[in-house]
Tab-separated table of C-alpha atoms in Angstrom:
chain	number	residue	atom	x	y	z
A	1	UNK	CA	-12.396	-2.769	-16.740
A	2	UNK	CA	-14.959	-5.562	-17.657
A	3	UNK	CA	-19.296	-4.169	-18.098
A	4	UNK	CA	-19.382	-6.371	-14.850
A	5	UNK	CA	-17.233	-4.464	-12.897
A	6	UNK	CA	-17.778	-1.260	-14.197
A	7	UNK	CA	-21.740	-2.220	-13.373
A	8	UNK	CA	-20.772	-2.667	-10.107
A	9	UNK	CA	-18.744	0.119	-9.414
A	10	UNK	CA	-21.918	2.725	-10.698
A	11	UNK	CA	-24.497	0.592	-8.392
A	12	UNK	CA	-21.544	1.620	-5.485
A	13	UNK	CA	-23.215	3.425	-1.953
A	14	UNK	CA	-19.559	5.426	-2.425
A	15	UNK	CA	-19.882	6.158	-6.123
A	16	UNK	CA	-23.277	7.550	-5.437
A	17	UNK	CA	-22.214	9.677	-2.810
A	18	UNK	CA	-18.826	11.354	-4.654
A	19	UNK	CA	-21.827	11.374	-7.800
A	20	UNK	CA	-23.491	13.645	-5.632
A	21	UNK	CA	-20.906	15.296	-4.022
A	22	UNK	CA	-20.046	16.510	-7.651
A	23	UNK	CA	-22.946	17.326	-8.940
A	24	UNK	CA	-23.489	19.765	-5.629
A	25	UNK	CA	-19.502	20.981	-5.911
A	26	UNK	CA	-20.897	21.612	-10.429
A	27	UNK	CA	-24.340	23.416	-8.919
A	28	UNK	CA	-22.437	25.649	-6.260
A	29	UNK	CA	-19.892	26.935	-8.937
A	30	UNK	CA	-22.662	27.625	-12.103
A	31	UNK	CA	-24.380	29.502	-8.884
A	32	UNK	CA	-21.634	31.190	-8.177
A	33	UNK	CA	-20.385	32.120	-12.118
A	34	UNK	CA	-24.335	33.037	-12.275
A	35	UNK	CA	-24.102	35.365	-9.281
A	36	UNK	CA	-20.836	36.857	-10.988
A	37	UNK	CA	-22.224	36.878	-14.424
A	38	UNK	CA	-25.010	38.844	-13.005
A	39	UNK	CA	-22.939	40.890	-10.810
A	40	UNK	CA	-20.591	42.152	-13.606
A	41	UNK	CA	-23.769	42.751	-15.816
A	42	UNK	CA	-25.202	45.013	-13.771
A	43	UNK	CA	-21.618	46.589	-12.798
A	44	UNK	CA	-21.261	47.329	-16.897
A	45	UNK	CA	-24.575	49.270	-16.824
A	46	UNK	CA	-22.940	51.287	-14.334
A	47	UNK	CA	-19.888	51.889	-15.895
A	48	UNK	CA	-21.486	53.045	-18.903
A	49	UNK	CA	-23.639	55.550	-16.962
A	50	UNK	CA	-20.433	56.945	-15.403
A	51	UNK	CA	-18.660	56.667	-18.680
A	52	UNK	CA	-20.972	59.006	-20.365
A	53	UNK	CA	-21.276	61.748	-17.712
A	54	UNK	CA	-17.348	61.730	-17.802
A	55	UNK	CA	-17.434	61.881	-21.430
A	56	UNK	CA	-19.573	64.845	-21.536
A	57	UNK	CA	-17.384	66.442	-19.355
A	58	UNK	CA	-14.805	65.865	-21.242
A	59	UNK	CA	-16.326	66.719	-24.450
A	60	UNK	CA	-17.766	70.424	-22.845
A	61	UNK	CA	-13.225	70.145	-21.869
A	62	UNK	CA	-12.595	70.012	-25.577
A	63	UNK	CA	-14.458	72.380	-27.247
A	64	UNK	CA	-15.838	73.114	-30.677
A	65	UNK	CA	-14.553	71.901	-32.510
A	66	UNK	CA	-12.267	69.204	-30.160
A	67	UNK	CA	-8.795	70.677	-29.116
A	68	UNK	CA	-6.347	67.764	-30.419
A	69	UNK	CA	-3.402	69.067	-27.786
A	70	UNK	CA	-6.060	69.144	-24.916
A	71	UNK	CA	-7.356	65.580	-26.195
A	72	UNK	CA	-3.942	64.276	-25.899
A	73	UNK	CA	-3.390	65.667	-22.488
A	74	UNK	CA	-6.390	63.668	-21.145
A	75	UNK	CA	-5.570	61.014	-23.055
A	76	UNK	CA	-2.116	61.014	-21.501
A	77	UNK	CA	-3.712	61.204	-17.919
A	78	UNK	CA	-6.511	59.081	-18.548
A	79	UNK	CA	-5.113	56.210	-20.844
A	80	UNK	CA	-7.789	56.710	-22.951
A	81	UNK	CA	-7.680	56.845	-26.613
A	82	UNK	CA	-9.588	59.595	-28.288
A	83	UNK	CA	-10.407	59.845	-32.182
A	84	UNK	CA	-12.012	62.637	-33.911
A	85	UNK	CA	-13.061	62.251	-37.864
A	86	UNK	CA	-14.455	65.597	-39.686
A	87	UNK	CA	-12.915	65.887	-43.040
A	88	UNK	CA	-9.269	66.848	-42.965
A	89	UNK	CA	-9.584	67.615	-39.413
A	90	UNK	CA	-9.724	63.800	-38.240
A	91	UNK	CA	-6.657	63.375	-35.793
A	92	UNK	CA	-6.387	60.308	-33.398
A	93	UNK	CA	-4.348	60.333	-29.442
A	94	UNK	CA	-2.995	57.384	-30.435
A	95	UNK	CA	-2.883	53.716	-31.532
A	96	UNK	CA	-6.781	51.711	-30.224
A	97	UNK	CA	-6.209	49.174	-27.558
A	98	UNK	CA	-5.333	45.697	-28.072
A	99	UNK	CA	-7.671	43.460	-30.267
A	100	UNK	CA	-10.253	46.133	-30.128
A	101	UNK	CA	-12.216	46.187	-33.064
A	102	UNK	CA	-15.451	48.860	-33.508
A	103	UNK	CA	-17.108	46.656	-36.363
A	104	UNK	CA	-17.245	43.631	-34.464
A	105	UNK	CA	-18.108	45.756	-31.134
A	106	UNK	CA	-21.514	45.071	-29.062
A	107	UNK	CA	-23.031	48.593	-29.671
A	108	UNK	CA	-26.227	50.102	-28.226
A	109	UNK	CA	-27.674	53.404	-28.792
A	110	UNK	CA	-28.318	55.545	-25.702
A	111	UNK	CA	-29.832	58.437	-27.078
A	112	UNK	CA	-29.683	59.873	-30.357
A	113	UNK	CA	-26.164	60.986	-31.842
A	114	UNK	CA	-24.884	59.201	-28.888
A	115	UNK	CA	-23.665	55.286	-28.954
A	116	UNK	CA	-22.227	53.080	-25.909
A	117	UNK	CA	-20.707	49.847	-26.857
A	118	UNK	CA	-17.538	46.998	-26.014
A	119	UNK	CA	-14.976	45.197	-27.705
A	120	UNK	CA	-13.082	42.458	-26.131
A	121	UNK	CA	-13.425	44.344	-22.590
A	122	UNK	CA	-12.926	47.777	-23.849
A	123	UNK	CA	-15.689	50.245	-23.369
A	124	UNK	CA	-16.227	53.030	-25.402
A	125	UNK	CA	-18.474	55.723	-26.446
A	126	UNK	CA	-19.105	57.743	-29.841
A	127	UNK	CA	-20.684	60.763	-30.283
A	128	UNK	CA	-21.492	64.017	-32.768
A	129	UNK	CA	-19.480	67.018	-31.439
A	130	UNK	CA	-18.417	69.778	-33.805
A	131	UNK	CA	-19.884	68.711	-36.601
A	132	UNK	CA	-17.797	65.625	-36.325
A	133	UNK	CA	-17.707	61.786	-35.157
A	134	UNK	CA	-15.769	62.401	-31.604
A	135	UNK	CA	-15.048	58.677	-29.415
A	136	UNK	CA	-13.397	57.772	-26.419
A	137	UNK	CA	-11.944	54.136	-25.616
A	138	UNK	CA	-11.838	53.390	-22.345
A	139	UNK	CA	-9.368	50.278	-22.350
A	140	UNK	CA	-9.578	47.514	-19.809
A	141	UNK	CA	-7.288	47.003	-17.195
A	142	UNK	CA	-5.051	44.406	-17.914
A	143	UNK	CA	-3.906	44.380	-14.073
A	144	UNK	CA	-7.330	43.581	-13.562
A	145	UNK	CA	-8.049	40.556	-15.558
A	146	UNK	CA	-4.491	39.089	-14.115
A	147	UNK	CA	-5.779	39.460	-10.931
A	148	UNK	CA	-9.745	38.034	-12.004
A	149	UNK	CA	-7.681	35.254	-13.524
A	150	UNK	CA	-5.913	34.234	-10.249
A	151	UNK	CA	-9.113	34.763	-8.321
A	152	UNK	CA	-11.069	32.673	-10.527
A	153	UNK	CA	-7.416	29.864	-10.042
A	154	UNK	CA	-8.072	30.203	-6.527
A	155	UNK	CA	-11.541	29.224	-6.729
A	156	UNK	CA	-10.851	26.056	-9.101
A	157	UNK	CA	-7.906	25.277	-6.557
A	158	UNK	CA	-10.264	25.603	-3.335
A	159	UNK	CA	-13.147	23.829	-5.163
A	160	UNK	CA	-10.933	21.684	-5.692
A	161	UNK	CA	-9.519	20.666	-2.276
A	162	UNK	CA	-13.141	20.858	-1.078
A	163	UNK	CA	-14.115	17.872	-2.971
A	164	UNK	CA	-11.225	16.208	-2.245
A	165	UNK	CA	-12.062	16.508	1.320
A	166	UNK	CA	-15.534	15.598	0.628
A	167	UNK	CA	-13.873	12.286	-1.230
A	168	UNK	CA	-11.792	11.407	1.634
A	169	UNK	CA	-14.419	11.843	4.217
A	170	UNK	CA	-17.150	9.888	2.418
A	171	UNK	CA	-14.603	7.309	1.525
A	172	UNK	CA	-13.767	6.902	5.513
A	173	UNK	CA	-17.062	7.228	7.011
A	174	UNK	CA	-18.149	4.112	4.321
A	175	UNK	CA	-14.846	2.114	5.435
A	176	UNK	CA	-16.911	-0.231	7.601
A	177	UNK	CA	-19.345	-1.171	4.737
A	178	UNK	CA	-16.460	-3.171	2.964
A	179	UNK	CA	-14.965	-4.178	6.160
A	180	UNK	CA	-18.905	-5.699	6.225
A	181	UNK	CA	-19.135	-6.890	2.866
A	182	UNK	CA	-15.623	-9.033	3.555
A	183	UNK	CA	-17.443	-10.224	6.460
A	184	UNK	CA	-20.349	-11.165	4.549
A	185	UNK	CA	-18.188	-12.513	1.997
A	186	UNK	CA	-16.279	-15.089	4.528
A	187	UNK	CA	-19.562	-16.120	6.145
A	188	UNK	CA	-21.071	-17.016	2.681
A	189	UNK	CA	-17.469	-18.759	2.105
A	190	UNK	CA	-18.646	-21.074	5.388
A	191	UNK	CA	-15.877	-19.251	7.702
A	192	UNK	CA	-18.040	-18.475	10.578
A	193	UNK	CA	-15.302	-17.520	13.219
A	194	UNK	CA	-14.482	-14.707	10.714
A	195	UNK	CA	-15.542	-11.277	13.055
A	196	UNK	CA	-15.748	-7.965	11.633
A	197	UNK	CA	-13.840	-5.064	13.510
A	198	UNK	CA	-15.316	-2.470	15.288
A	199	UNK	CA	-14.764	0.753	13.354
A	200	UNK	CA	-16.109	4.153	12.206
A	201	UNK	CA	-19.240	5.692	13.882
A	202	UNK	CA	-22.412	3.849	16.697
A	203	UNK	CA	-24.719	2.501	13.864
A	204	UNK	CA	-21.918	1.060	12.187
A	205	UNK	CA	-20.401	-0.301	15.557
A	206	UNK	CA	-23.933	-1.429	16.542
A	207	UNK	CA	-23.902	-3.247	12.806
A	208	UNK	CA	-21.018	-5.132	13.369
A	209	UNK	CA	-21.626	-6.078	16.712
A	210	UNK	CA	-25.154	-7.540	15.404
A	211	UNK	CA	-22.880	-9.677	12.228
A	212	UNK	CA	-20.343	-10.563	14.741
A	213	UNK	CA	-22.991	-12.122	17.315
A	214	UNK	CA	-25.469	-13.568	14.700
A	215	UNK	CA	-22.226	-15.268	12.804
A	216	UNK	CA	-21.217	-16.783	16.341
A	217	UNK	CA	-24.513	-18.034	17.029
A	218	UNK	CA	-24.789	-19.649	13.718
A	219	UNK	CA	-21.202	-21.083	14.202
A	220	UNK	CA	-22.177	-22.219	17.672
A	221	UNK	CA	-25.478	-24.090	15.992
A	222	UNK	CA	-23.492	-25.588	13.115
A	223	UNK	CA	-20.989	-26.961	15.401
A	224	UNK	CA	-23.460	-28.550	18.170
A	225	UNK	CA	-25.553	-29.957	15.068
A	226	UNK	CA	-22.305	-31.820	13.995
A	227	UNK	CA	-21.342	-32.819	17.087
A	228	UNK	CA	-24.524	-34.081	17.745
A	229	UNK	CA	-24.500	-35.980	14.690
A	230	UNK	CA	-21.012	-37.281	15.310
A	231	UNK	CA	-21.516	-38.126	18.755
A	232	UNK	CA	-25.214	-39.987	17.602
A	233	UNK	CA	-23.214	-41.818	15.814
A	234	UNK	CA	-20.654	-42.810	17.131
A	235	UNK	CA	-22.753	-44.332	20.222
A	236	UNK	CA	-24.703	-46.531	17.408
A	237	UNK	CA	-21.976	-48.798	16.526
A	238	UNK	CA	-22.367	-50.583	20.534
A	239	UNK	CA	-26.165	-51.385	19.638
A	240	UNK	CA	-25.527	-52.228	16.335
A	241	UNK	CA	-22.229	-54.467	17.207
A	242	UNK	CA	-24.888	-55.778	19.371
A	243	UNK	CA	-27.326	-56.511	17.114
A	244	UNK	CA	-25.202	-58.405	14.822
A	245	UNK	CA	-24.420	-60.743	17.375
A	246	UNK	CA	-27.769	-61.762	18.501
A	247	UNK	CA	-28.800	-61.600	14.849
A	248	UNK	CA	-25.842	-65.009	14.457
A	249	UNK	CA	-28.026	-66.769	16.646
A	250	UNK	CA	-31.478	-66.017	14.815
A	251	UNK	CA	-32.760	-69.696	12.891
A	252	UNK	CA	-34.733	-68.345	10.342
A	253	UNK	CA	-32.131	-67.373	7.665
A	254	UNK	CA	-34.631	-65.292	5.296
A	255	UNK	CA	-34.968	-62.918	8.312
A	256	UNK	CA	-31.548	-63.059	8.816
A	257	UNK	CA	-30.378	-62.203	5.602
A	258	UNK	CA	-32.818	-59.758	5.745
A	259	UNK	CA	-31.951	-58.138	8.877
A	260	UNK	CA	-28.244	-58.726	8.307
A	261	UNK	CA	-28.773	-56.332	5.020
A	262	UNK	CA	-30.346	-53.454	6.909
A	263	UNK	CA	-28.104	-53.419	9.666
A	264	UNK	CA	-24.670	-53.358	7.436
A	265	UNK	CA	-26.740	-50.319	5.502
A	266	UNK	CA	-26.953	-48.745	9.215
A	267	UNK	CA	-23.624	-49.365	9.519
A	268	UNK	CA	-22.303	-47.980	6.025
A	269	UNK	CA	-24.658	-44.997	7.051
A	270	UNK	CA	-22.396	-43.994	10.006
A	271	UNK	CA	-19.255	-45.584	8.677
A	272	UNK	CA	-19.831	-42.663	6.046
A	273	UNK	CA	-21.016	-39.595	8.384
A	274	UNK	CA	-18.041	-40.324	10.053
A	275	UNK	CA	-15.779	-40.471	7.643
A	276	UNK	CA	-17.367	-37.486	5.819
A	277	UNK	CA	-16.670	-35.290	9.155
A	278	UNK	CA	-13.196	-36.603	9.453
A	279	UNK	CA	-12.405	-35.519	5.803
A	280	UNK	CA	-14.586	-32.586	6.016
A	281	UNK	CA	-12.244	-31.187	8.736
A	282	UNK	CA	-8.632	-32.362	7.269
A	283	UNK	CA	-9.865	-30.548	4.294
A	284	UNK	CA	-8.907	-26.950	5.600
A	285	UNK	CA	-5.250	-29.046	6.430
A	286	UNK	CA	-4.084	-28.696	2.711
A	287	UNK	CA	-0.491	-30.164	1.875
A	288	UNK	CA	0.135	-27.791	-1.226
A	289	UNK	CA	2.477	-28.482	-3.710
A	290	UNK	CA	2.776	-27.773	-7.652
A	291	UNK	CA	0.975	-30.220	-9.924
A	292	UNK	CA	0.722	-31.371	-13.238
A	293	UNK	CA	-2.822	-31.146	-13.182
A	294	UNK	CA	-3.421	-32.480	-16.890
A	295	UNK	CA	-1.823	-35.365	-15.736
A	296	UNK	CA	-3.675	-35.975	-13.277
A	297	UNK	CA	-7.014	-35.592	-14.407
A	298	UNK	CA	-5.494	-38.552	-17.146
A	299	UNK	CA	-4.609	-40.860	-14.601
A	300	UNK	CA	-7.812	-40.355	-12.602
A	301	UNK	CA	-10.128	-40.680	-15.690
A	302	UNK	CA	-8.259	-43.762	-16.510
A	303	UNK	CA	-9.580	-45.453	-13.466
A	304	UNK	CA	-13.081	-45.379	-14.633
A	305	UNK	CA	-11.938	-47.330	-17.676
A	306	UNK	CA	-14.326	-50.136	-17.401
A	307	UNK	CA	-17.584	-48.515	-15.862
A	308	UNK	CA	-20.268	-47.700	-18.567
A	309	UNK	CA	-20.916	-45.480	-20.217
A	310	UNK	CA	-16.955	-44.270	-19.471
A	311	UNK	CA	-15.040	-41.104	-18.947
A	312	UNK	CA	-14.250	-38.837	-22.311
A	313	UNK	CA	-11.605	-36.803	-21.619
A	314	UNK	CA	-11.389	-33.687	-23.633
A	315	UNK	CA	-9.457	-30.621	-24.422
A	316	UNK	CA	-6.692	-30.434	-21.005
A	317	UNK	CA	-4.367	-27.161	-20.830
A	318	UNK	CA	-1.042	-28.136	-20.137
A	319	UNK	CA	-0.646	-26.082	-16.631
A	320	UNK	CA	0.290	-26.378	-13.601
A	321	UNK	CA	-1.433	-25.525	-10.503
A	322	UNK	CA	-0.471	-25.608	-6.577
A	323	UNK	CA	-2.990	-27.466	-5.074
A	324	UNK	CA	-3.567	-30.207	-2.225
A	325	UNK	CA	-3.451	-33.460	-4.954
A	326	UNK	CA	-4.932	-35.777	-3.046
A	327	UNK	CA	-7.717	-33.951	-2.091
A	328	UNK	CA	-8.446	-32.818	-5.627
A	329	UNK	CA	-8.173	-36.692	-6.982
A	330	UNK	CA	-11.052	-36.657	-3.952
A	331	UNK	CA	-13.233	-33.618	-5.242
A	332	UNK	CA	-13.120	-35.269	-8.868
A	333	UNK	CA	-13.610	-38.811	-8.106
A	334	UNK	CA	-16.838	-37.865	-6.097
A	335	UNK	CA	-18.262	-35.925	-9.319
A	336	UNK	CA	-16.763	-38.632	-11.963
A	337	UNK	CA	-18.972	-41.046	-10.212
A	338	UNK	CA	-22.180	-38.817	-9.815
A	339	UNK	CA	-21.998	-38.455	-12.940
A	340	UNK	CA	-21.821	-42.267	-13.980
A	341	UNK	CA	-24.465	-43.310	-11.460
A	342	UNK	CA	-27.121	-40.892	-13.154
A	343	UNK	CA	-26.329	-41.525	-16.291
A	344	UNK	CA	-27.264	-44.981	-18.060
A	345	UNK	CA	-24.882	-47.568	-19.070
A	346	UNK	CA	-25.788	-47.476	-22.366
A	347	UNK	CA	-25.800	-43.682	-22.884
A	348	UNK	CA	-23.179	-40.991	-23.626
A	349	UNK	CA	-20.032	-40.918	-21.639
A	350	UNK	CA	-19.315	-38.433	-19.055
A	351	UNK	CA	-16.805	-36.099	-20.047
A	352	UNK	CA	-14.182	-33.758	-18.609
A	353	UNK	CA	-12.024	-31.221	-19.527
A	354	UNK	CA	-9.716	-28.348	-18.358
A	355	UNK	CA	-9.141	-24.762	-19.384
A	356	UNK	CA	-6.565	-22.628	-18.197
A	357	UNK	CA	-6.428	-18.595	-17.345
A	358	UNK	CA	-3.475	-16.444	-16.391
A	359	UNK	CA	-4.862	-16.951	-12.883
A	360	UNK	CA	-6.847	-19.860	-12.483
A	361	UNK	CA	-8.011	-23.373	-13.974
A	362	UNK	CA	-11.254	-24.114	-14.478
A	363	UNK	CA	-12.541	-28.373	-14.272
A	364	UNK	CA	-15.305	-29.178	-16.163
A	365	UNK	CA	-17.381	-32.391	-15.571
A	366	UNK	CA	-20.381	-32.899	-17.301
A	367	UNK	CA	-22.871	-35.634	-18.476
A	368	UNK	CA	-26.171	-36.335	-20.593
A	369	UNK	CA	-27.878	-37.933	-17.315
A	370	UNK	CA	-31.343	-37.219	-16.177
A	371	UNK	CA	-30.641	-33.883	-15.050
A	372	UNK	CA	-31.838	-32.370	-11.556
A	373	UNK	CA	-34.565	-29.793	-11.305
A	374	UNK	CA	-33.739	-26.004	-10.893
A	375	UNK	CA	-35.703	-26.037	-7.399
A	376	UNK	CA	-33.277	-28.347	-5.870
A	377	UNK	CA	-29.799	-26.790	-7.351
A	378	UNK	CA	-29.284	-24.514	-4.685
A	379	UNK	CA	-29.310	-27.152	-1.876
A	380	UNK	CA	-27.095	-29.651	-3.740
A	381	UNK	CA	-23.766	-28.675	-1.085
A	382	UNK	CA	-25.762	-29.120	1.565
A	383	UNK	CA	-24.757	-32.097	4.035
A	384	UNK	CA	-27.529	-34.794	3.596
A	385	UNK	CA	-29.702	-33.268	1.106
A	386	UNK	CA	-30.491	-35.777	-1.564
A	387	UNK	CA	-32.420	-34.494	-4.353
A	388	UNK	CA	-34.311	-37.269	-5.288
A	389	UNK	CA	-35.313	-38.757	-2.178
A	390	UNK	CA	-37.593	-41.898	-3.038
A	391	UNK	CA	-33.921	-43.174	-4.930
A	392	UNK	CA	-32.653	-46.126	-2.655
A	393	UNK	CA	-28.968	-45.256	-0.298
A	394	UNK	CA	-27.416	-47.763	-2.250
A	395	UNK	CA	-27.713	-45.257	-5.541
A	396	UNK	CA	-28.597	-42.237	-4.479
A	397	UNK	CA	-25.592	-42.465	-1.573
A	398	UNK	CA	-25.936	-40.421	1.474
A	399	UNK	CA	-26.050	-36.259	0.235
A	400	UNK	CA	-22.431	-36.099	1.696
A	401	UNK	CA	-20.015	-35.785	-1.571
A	402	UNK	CA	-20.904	-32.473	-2.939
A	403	UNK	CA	-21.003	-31.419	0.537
A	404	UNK	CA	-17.379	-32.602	1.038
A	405	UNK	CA	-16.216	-31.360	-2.672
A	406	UNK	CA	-16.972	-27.631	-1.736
A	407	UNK	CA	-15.164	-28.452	1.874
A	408	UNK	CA	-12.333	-28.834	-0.270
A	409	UNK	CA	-12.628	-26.196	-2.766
A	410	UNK	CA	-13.355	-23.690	-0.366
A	411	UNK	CA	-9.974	-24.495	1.336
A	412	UNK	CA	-8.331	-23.759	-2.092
A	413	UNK	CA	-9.788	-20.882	-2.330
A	414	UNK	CA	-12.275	-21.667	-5.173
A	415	UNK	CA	-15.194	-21.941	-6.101
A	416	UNK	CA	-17.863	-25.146	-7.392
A	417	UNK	CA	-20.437	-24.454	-9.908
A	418	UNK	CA	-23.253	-26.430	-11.072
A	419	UNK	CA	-25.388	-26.124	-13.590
A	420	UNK	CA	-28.389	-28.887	-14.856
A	421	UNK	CA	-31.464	-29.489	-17.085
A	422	UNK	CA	-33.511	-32.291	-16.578
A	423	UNK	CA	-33.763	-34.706	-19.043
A	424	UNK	CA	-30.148	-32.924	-20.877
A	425	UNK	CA	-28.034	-33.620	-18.154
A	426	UNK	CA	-25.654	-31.697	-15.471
A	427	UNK	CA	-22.497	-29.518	-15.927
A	428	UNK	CA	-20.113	-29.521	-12.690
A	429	UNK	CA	-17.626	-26.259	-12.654
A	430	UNK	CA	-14.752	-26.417	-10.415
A	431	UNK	CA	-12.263	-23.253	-10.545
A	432	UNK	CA	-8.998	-23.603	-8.868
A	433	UNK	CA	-6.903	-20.311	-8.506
A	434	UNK	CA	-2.985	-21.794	-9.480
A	435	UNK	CA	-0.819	-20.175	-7.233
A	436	UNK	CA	-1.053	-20.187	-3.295
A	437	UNK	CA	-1.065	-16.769	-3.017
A	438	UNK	CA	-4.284	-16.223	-4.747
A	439	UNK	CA	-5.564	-19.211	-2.321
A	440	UNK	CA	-4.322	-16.705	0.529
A	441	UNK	CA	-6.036	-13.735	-0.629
C-alpha cells in the first residue's frame, strides 16, 4: 500500500468510526478486567479472613503438639496440605501443590506468630503451634481456573462478534457515502446524466436526491448553452453567405479586402464551433482497437518535420495500448501544435516522449515556450477560454482544442495533466489506461 493510499484510508469517515468503535470495545474490556481485578482483590481478603478462622479451628483440632494421623485425616477431607517442622518431630500430609513455592510467595503478616500469604494461586497460612512452625496450603482449584479460562474465551469470543457487528453496521449505514463519492467522481469526470441511487437512511436519501437534481440541472444548463451556441451559429452562415455577396459588388477594394478578411474570420469562427461540437460528441463513439502506440507517436511527430523549432522525440516504450487511434493522432496533434505556436522559431524544439506502466501509458509533451500563469491553469479545458486574450484568433485560435483533447481522454478513461511556468515553458501529461477494461471501470 503506497503513503498516498494509506493517507487516505486514516483520513476515512469509516476508519474513524471502526477507530472508535475499538477504542470503546479496548475501554469496556480494561473496565471490565478492572472491575474483576478489583472484585477478586477484595474476594482474596475474604478468603484469607475465612482461611484463618478455619485454621484456628483446625489447629485447636490438632492439638499440642499437632496430631500427624488427625492432620492427615483433614488433609484427606480437605485437600489441604499440612506441614509441621519442630526438630525431629517435623512430618508433612503430603507432597505441596503444583509450582508452589513459599520463598517466592507474596507473604503478609497478620498478627504476630501468624503469616497469610500466595503462591501461584495457592493460599496458605503459617503459624507457631507447639513450639513448632505448623502451615496449611490451601491449593487452588484447578476446576476453577478451567472454567475462569473459558469464561474469560467467551468474553474475547462475544467481544469479538460485537465489534464485528459494530464493523458491519458502520460499514452499511456509510454505504451511500461512496455510492456519493462515485457520483461526485463521474460529475467531476463531465458525466452529468450519472444519478446516484437512493439508499440507506432520510438524510442520506434527502442527499442524493439534492446531487441527483443539482447534477440534472447543471446537465440541463450545459446542454441549452451548447445548443444555443450551435444553433447561434448555425443561423450565422445565411447573413454571412449574405454578406459576402453584397460585399462582390462593393468598388472600393481596400474596404473590400478588408471586410472580406473579417468576414472569412467570422466564418472560420463558426466553421470551428461547429466542428468542435461535432467532434466533441463522436468523441464518447470510440472505435477501439490495439495500437502500436510508439509508432504512432513517430509517424505523427514526423509530420511536423519542417515547422520550427521541430518535434524531438524522446525516450518511447515499446507498448501497446487499445485505444481509439484516430482520435489520439487528434488529442496529440492539437498539443504538438500549441506547443509550436508558443514557442519561437528559433528556440528549443518541443519534445515528446512515452513511458509505460503495467497498467497505463503516460504521453508527455512539453516545450520551453513562454509559459502560462498559474491563475489561468485551471481554466485551460474549458470551451473558449483563451488565456491570453489580447493574442489575435489567428494565433491564439479559438480556446476549443484542450477543450476537445480532454473530450477525448475522458472517453478513454484517462486523464490530461498540465503543468507550466512562465517564461520556462509548459509540460502536457496525457495518461492512457492500455486495456479496455480499465477504460470500462
Amino acid at each position: 500500500m503506497t503513503l498516498r493510499h494509506a493517507k487516505r484510508l486514516f483520513h476515512s469517515v469509516f476508519t474513524r468510526l471502526l477507530i472508535v468503535t475499538l477504542i470503546a470495545g479496548m475501554a469496556i474490556t480494561f473496565t471490565v478486567i478492572v472491575g474483576f481485578i478489583a472484585i477478586r482483590v477484595h474476594s482474596k481478603g475474604a478468603l484469607e479472613r475465612n482461611l484463618l478462622l478455619y485454621v484456628e479451628y483446625l489447629t485447636d483440632d490438632l492439638g499440642i503438639p499437632p496430631d500427624e494421623g488427625r492432620a492427615r485425616e483433614i488433609a484427606r477431607r480437605t485437600g489441604m496440605t499440612i506441614s509441621y517442622a519442630h526438630g525431629d518431630q517435623s512430618w508433612q500430609t503430603g507432597p505441596p501443590p503444583r509450582y508452589f513455592n513459599p520463598n517466592r510467595a507474596w507473604v503478609r503478616q497478620r498478627v504476630p506468630g501468624i503469616w497469610v500469604g500466595s503462591s501461584k494461586g495457592h493460599h496458605f497460612v503459617r503459624i507457631f503451634h507447639g513450639g513448632g512452625e505448623l502451615t496449611f496450603i490451601a491449593p487452588r482449584d484447578m476446576h476453577h481456573g478451567k472454567e475462569a479460562g473459558w469464561i474469560l474465551a467467551g468474553m474475547a469470543a462475544t467481544l469479538a462478534l460485537i465489534l464485528g457487528g459494530a464493523y458491519w453496521v458502520t460499514r452499511q449505514a456509510l454505504g451511500p457515502l461512496r455510492k456519493l463519492k462515485a457520483g461526485v467522481d463521474q460529475a467531476g469526470k463531465g458525466k452529468l446524466d450519472h444519478r446516484i441511487p437512493r439508499s440507506g437512511s432520510s438524510e442520506f436519501c434527502d442527499l442524493a436526491d439534492a446531487f441527483n437534481a443539482m447534477a440534472e440541472r447543471l446537465d440541463h444548463l450545459l446542454h441549452s448553452k451548447e445548443q444555443l451556441l450551435l444553433d447561434v451559429s448555425h443561423e450565422l452562415r445565411s447573413p454571412i453567405t449574405r454578406l459576402k455577396v453584397q460585399l462582390e459588388f462593393l468598388k472600393d477594394s481596400e474596404m473590400r479586402e478588408s471586410l472580406g478578411s473579417d468576414l472569412a474570420e467570422i466564418e472560420a469562427m463558426i466553421t470551428s464551433i461547429l466542428e468542435s461540437a461535432r467532434m466533441r460528441h463522436a468523441a464518447a463513439v470510440l472505435n477501439l482497437e490495439s495500437v502500436d502506440m510508439g509508432q504512432l507517436v513517430r509517424s505523427l511527430a514526423a509530420g511536423f518535420a519542417e515547422i520550427e523549432p521541430g518535434v524531438a522525440v524522446g525516450e518511447l516504450a515499446d507498448v501497446s495500448a487499445v485505444v481509439d487511434p484516430e482520435k489520439i493522432r487528434t488529442v496529440l496533434r492539437n498539443l504538438l501544435e500549441n506547443a509550436l505556436k508558443h514557442t519561437p522559431e528559433d528556440g528549443t524544439a518541443v519534445s515528446i516522449s512515452m513511458a509505460a506502466a503495467p497498467d497505463r501509458i503516460d504521453i508527455v509533451v512539453a516545450d520551453k515556450g513562454e509559459g502560462i500563469p498559474a491563475s489561468e491553469l485551471p481554466h485551460l479545458f474549458e470551451p473558449f477560454y483563451r488565456p491570453d486574450r489580447s493574442r489575435s484568433r489567428k494565433t491564439g485560435g479559438y480556446g476549443l482544442g484542450l477543450s476537445l483533447c480532454k473530450a477525448i481522454v475522458d472517453a478513454h478513461g484517462g486523464t490530461i495533466d498540465l503543468a507550466s511556468t512562465p517564461g520556462e515553458g509548459t509540460t502536457v501529461t496525457v495518461s492512457l489506461p492500455r486495456s479496455a477494461d480499465s477504460q470500462q471501470s
